[in-house]
XYZ file of C-alpha atoms in Angstrom:
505
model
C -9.487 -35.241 36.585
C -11.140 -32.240 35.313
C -7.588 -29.807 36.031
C -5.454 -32.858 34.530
C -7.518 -32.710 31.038
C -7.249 -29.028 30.724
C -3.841 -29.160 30.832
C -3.567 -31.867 28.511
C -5.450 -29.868 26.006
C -2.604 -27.658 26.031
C -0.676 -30.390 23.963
C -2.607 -30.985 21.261
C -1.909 -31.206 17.545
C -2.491 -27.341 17.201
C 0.094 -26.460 19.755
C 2.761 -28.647 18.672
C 2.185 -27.037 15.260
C 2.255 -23.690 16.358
C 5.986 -24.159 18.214
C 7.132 -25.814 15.271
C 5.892 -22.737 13.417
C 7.743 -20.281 16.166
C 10.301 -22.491 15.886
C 11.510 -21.951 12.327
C 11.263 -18.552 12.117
C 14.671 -18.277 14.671
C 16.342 -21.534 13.326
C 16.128 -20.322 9.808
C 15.175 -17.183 9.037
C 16.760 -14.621 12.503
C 20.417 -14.813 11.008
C 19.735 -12.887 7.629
C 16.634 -11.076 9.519
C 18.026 -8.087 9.296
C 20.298 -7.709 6.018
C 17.844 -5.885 4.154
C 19.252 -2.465 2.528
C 16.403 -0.880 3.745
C 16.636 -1.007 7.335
C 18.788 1.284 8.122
C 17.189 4.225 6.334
C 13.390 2.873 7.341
C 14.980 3.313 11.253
C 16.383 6.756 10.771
C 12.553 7.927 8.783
C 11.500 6.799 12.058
C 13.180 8.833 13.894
C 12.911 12.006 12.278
C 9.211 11.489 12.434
C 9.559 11.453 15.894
C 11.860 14.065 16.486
C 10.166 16.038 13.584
C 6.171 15.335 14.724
C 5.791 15.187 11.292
C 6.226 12.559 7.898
C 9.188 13.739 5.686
C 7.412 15.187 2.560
C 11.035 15.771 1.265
C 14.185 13.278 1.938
C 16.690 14.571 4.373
C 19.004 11.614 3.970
C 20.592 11.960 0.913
C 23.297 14.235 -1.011
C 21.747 14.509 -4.155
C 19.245 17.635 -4.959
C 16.053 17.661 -3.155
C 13.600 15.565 -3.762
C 10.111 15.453 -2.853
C 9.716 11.914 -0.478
C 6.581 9.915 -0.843
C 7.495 8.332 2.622
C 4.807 5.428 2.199
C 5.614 3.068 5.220
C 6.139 6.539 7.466
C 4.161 4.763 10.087
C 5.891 1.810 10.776
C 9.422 3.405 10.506
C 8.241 4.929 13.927
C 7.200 2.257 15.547
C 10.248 0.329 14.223
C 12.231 3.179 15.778
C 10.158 3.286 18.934
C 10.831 -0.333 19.169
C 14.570 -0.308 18.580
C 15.345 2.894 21.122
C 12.738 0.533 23.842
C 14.861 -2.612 23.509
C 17.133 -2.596 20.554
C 17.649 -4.916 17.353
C 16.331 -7.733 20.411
C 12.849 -6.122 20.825
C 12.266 -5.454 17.041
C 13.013 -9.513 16.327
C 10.862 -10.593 18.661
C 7.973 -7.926 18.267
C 7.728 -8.951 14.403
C 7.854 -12.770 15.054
C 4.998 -12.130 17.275
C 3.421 -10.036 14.657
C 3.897 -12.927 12.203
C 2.252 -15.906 14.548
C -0.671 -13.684 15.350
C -0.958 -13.034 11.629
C -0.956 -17.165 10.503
C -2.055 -18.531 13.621
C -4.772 -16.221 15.644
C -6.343 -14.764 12.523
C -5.689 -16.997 9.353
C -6.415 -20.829 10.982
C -9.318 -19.544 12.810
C -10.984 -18.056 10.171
C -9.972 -21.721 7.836
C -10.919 -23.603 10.523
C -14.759 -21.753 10.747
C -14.765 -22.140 7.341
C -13.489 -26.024 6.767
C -14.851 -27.578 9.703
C -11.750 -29.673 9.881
C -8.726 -28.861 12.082
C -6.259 -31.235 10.716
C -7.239 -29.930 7.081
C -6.380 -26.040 8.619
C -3.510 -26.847 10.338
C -1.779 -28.369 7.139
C -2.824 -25.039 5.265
C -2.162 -23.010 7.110
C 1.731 -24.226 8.673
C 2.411 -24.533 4.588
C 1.378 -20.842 3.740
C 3.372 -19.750 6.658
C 6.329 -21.412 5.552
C 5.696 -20.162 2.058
C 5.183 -16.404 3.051
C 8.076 -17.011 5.215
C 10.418 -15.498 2.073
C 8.922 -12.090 3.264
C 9.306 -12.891 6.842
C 12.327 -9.703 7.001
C 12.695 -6.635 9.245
C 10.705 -4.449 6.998
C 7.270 -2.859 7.171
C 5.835 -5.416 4.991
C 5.152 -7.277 7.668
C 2.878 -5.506 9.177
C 1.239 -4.816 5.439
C 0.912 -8.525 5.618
C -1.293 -8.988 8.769
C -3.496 -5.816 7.632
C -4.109 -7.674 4.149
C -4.805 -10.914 6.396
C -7.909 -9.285 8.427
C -8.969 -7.679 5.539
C -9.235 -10.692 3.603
C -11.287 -12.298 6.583
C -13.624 -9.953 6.976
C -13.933 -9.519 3.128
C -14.592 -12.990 2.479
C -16.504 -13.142 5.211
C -18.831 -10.175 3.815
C -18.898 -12.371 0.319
C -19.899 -15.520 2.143
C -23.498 -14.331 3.735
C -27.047 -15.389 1.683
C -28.065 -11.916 2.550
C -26.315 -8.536 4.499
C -28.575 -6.280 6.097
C -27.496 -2.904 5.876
C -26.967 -3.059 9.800
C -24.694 -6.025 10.197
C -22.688 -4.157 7.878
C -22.200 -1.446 10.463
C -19.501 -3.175 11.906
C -16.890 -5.025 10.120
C -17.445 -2.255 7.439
C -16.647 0.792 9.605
C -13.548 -1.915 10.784
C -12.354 -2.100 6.734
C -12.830 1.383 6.311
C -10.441 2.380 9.769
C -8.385 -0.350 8.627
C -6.964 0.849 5.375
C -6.888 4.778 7.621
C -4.650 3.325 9.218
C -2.455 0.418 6.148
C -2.350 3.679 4.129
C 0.491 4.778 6.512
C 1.871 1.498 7.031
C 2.760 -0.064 3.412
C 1.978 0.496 -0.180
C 0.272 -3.327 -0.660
C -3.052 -1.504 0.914
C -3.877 -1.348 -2.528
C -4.011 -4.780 -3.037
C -6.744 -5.113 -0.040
C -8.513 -2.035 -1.948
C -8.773 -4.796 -4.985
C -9.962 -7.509 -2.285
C -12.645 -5.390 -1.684
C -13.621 -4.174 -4.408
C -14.254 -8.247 -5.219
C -17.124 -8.440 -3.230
C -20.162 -7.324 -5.245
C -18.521 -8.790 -8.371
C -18.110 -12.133 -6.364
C -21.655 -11.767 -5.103
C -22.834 -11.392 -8.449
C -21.458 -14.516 -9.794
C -22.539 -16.543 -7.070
C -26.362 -15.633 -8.080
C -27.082 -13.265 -4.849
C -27.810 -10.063 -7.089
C -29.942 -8.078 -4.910
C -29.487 -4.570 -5.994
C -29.548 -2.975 -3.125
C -26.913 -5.091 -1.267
C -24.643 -4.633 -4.615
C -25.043 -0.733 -4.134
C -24.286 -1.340 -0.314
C -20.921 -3.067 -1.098
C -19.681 -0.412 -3.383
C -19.876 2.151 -1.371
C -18.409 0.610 0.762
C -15.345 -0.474 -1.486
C -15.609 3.332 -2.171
C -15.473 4.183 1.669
C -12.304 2.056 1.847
C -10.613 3.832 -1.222
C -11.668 7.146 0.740
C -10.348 5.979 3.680
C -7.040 4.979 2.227
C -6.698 8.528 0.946
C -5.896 9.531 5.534
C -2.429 9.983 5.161
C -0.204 12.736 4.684
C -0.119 12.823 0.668
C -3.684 12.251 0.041
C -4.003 10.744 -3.388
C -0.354 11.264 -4.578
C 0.332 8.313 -1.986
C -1.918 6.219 -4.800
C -0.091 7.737 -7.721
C 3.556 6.729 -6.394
C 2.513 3.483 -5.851
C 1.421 3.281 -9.469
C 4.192 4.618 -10.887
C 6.629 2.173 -9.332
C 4.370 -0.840 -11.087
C 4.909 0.766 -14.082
C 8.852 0.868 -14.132
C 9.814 -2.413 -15.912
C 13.710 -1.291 -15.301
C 13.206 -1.179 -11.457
C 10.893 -4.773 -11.364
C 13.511 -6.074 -13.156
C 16.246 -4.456 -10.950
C 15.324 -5.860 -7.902
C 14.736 -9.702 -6.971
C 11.690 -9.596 -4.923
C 10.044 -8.002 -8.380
C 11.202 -11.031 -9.902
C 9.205 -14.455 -10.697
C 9.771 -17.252 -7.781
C 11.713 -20.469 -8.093
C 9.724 -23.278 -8.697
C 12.268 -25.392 -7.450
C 12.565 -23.693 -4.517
C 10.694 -24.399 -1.254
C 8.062 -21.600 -1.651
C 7.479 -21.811 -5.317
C 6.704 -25.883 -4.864
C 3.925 -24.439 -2.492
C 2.907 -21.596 -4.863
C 2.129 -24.779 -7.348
C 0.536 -26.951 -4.439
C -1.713 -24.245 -3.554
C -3.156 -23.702 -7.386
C -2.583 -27.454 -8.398
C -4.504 -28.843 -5.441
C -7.848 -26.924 -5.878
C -7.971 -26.829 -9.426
C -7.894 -30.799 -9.052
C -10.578 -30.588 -6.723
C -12.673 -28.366 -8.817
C -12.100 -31.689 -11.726
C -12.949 -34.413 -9.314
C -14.755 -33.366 -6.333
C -18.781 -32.464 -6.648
C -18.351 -31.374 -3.119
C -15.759 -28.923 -3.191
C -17.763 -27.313 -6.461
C -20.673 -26.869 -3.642
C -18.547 -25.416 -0.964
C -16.559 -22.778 -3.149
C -17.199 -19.430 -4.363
C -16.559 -16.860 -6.220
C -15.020 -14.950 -4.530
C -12.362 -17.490 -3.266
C -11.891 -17.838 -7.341
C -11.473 -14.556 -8.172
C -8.965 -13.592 -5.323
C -6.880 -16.855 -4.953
C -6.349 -16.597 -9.097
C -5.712 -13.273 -8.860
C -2.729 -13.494 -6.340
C -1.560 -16.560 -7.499
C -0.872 -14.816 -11.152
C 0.571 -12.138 -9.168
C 2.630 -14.442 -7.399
C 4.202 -16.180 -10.256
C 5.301 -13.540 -11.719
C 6.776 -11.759 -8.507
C 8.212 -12.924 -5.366
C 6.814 -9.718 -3.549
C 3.181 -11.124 -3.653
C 3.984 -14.613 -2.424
C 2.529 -14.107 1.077
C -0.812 -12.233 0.135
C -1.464 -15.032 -2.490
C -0.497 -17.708 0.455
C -3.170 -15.957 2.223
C -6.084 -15.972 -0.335
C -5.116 -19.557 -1.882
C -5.338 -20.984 1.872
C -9.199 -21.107 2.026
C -9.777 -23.155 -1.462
C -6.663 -25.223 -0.799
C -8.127 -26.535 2.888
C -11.643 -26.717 1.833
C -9.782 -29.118 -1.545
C -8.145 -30.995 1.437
C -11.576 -32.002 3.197
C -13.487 -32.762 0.065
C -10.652 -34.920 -1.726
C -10.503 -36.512 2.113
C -14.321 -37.309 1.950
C -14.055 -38.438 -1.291
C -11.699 -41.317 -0.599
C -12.811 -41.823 2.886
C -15.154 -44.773 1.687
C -12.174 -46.402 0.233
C -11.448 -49.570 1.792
C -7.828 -49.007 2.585
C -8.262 -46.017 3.543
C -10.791 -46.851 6.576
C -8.539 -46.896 9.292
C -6.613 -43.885 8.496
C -10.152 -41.913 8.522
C -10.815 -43.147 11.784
C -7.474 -41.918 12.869
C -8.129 -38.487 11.731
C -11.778 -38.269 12.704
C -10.413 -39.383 16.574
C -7.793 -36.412 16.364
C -10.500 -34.054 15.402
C -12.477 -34.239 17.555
C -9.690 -34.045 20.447
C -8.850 -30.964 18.122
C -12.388 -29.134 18.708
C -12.296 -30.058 22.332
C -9.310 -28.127 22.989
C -9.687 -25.068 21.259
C -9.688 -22.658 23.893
C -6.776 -24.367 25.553
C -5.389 -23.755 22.165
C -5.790 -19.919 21.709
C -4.544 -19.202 25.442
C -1.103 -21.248 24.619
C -1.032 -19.187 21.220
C -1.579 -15.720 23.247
C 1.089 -16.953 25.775
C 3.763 -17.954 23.597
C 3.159 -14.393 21.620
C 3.431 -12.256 24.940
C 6.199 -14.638 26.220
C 8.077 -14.180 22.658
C 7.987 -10.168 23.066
C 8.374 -9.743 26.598
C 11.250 -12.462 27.890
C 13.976 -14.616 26.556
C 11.903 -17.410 24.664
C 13.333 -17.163 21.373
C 17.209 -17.877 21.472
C 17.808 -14.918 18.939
C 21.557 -14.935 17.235
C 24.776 -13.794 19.185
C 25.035 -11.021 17.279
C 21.684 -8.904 16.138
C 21.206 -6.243 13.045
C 22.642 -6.382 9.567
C 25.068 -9.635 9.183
C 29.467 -8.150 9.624
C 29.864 -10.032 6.261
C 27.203 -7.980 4.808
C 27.692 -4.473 6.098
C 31.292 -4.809 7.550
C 31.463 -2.441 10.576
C 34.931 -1.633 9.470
C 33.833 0.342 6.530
C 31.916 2.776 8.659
C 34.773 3.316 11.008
C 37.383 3.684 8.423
C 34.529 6.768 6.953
C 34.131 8.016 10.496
C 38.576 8.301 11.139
C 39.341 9.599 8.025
C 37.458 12.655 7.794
C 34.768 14.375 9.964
C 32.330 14.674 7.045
C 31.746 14.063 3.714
C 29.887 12.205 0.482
C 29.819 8.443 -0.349
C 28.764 7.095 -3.296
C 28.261 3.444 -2.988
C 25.838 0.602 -4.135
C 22.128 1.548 -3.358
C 22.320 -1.549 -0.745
C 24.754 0.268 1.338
C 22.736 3.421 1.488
C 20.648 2.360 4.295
C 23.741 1.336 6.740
C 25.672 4.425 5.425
C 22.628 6.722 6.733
C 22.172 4.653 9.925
C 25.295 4.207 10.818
C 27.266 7.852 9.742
C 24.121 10.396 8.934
C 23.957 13.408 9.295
C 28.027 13.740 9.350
C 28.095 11.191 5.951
C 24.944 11.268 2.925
C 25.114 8.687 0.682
C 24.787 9.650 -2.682
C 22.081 6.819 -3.833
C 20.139 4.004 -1.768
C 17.183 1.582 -2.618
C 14.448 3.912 -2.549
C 13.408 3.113 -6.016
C 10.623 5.652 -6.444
C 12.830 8.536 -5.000
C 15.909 7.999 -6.782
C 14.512 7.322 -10.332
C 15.503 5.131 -12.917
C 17.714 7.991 -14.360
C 20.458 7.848 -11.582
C 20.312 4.135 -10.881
C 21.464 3.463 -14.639
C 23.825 6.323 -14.090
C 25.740 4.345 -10.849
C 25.669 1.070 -12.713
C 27.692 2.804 -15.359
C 30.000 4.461 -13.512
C 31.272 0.855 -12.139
C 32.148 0.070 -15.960
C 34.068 3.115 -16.481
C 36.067 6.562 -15.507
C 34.610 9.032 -16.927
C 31.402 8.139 -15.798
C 32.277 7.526 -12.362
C 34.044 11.224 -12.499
C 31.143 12.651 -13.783
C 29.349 11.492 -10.614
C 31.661 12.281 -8.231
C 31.765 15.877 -9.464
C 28.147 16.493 -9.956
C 27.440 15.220 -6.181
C 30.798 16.626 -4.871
C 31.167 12.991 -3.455
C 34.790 12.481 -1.155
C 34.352 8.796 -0.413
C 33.920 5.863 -2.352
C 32.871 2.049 -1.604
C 33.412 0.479 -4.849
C 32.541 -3.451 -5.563
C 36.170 -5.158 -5.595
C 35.605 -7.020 -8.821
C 33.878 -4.310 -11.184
C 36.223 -3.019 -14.232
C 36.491 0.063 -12.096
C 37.483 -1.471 -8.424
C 40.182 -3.496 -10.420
C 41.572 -0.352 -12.131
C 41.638 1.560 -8.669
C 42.805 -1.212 -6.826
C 45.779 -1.474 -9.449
C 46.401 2.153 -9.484
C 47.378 5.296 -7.042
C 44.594 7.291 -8.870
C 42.483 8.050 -5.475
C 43.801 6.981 -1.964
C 42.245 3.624 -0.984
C 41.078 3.663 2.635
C 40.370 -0.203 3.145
C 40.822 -3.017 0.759
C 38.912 -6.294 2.243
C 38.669 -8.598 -0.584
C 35.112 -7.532 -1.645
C 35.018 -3.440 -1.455
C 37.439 -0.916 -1.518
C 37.069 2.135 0.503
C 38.418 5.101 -1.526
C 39.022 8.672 -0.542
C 38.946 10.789 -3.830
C 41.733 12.961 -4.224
C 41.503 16.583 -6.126
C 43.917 18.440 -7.750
């Protein structure tokens, strides 16, 4: 009896919403997984930092004049390298899916469900920020930025949580923060927005009443640890500057779509409103949820969510923070009907399926760890026939037509082909311009864009960067002309680009 209930627990409520979770990342997102114009660059960084033993301080990649590289996600390049050369494009879908349940569902519902008390209230909240961070679910090293910011909100909120915190309990998960952003310095530029979570705490604390002084001098310094600890990586504080510097280019947030503000109509920006709508009602209605929240869930949830709304790129850190507030909305608006006649039944409905919920827990977890190590390591997830960046994307052809015509040479293309030029054809091809937006500079981008409206400033490029090859979008004034003309010998004409090898006199 005893062996049959343990493996019922197995099938609980949790586990059928953690496959449905695993599920959908495969059956929706694996098919444009990889069709970011970063990856191909962000594999070959890896592996000149493990060929080189060393972070690029300038970029090897492209034709243009040197420029000093502020290679900011220089660690997980390698291990996305490491990854790919260990099991190819197969290994590096899988690893990050795993990377993405342990993220939602090992450290984000267990730290709701300490918090809420109510598994059915956690599981809702959390499979709905999952979904809605799923936008950023992509082979790139946000990712991994993304399950950094997740235990360093945890431990953070945890910190802000406590009546008191003894110098010596702070030993701990403090020295943990301060390794942690060591180490999310080298992995992604959105450390700085756990630097800001952070530095929340003794402001939160302050708010909530607990204003002992030396507990607010304890917290600081440790915010200031963190900051110090952020500056372990190979630039030091121009890492910080970079960073800052890209926020403060209005031409390149407006350039790129994950800058931009999210749909409301879409799936994720419905949740971005659920997640701010549903608490604020609860903060109107509910005496209890007014009791249970703080300050610092305030602060940090309001914070993102602004973020969010006005970028896509912050829609999974805000999911993040906004998931404590939203579940512990859930259980008080639930108590506060629960004495309502028709709702009687229903209450004992959910009361019976949490307490099967709490019984089960453990059975839980070891499923979770399971179906992570059986992800990575076999053939659970039925990934797409054909792995990497999509054909109709990044058409194969193109690089083959390159490679036949000429042993070397210079492309200029868009900045989304960079990446797949320098995967696919460095050292032998450079591209001329890719989506490194802090690198390349505003200057040059506007530069490219005009040189698809006309000649002369197309020719002006080509001669200043010596470039031999072109890949010019079909339907800009400029593909048309060529296209129409015998100006330059076209290579490859496939409806949407034209390859073009330019032609001196």
């Amino acid at each position: 009896m005893n062996r049959l209930a343990g493996v019922t627990r197995l099938f609980s409520v949790t586990t059928v919403v953690i496959v449905v979770a695993y599920l959908s990342l495969y059956l929706l997102q694996m098919a444009n997984f990889a069709d970011d114009p970063g990856v191909g660059w962000h594999l070959k960084t890896g592996e000149f930092v493990w060929s080189s033993g060393t972070p690029p301080r300038v970029d090897p990649f492209l034709a243009t004049e040197r420029r000093t590289w502020i290679a900011d996600q220089w660690l997980s390049d390698l291990v996305f390298f490491v990854g790919y050369r260990v099991g190819g494009w197969g290994l590096l879908y899988k690893m990050l899916a795993g990377v993405w349940l342990v993220t939602f569902f090992g450290i984000l519902f267990r730290a709701v469900r300490i918090q809420v008390g109510s598994v059915l209230a956690s599981l809702v909240t959390v499979l709905l920020a999952f979904k809605c961070a799923q936008v950023h679910f992509i082979l790139r090293p946000v990712v991994f930025s993304v399950l950094c910011f997740a235990s360093a909100f945890v431990v953070a909120r945890e910190f802000s949580r406590r009546e008191s915190v003894p110098a010596r309990v702070m030993v701990v998960p403090g020295g943990f923060l301060v390794g942690l952003f060591a180490l999310w310095s080298n992995v992604h530029p959105a450390f700085v927005l756990g630097l800001m979570i952070v530095l929340t705490i003794p402001i939160a604390r302050m708010l909530d009443g607990k204003r002992r002084r030396d507990e607010f001098l304890s917290f600081t310094i440790l915010a200031l640890l963190c900051v110090l600890g952020s500056c372990l990586n190979p630039y030091g504080m121009v890492l910080h500057e970079s960073i800052v510097a890209l926020g403060r280019s209005s031409y390149f947030l407006s350039l790129n779509s994950e800058w931009l503000p999210p749909n409301l109509e879409s799936f994720e920006g419905i949740m971005l409103v659920t997640f701010v709508t549903v608490p604020i009602v609860a903060l109107l209605v509910s005496p209890a949820f007014r009791g249970r929240i703080g300050w610092f869930d305030l602060l940090s949830s309001g914070f993102l969510a602004f973020q969010a709304f006005g970028s896509v790129r912050f829609l999974p850190f805000a999911a993040i923070a906004c998931a404590f507030p939203f579940a512990i909305a859930l259980r008080s608006l639930a108590e506060e009907v629960g004495g309502v006649a028709v709702m009687r039944l229903s209450a004992r409905c959910v009361r019976s399926l949490e307490q099967r919920e709490k019984q089960s827990f453990k059975g839980e977890i070891t499923a979770c760890c399971c179906a992570v190590l059986g992800l990575v390591f076999s053939n659970l997830m039925p990934l797409p026939e054909r792995l990497g960046p999509q054909e109709a994307r990044y058409p194969r052809a193109i690089a083959e037509v390159l490679r036949s015509d000429a042993p070397e040479g210079v492309v200029l293309a868009s900045p989304d082909w960079g990446g797949f030029l320098t995967a696919n054809l460095y050292p032998a091809f450079k591209a001329v311009i890719d989506d490194r937006n802090t690198l390349i500079g505003e200057q040059l981008y506007r530069e490219y864009f005009q040189s698809l409206e006309s000649f002369e400033a197309l020719s002006a490029l080509v001669e200043r960067f010596h470039v031999t090859h072109l890949i010019i979008p079909r339907k800009s004034p400029v593909g048309e002309a060529l296209a129409s003309e015998t100006r330059w010998a076209i290579l490859l004409d496939d409806g949407k680009s034209l390859v073009v090898r330019v032609v001196r006199q």
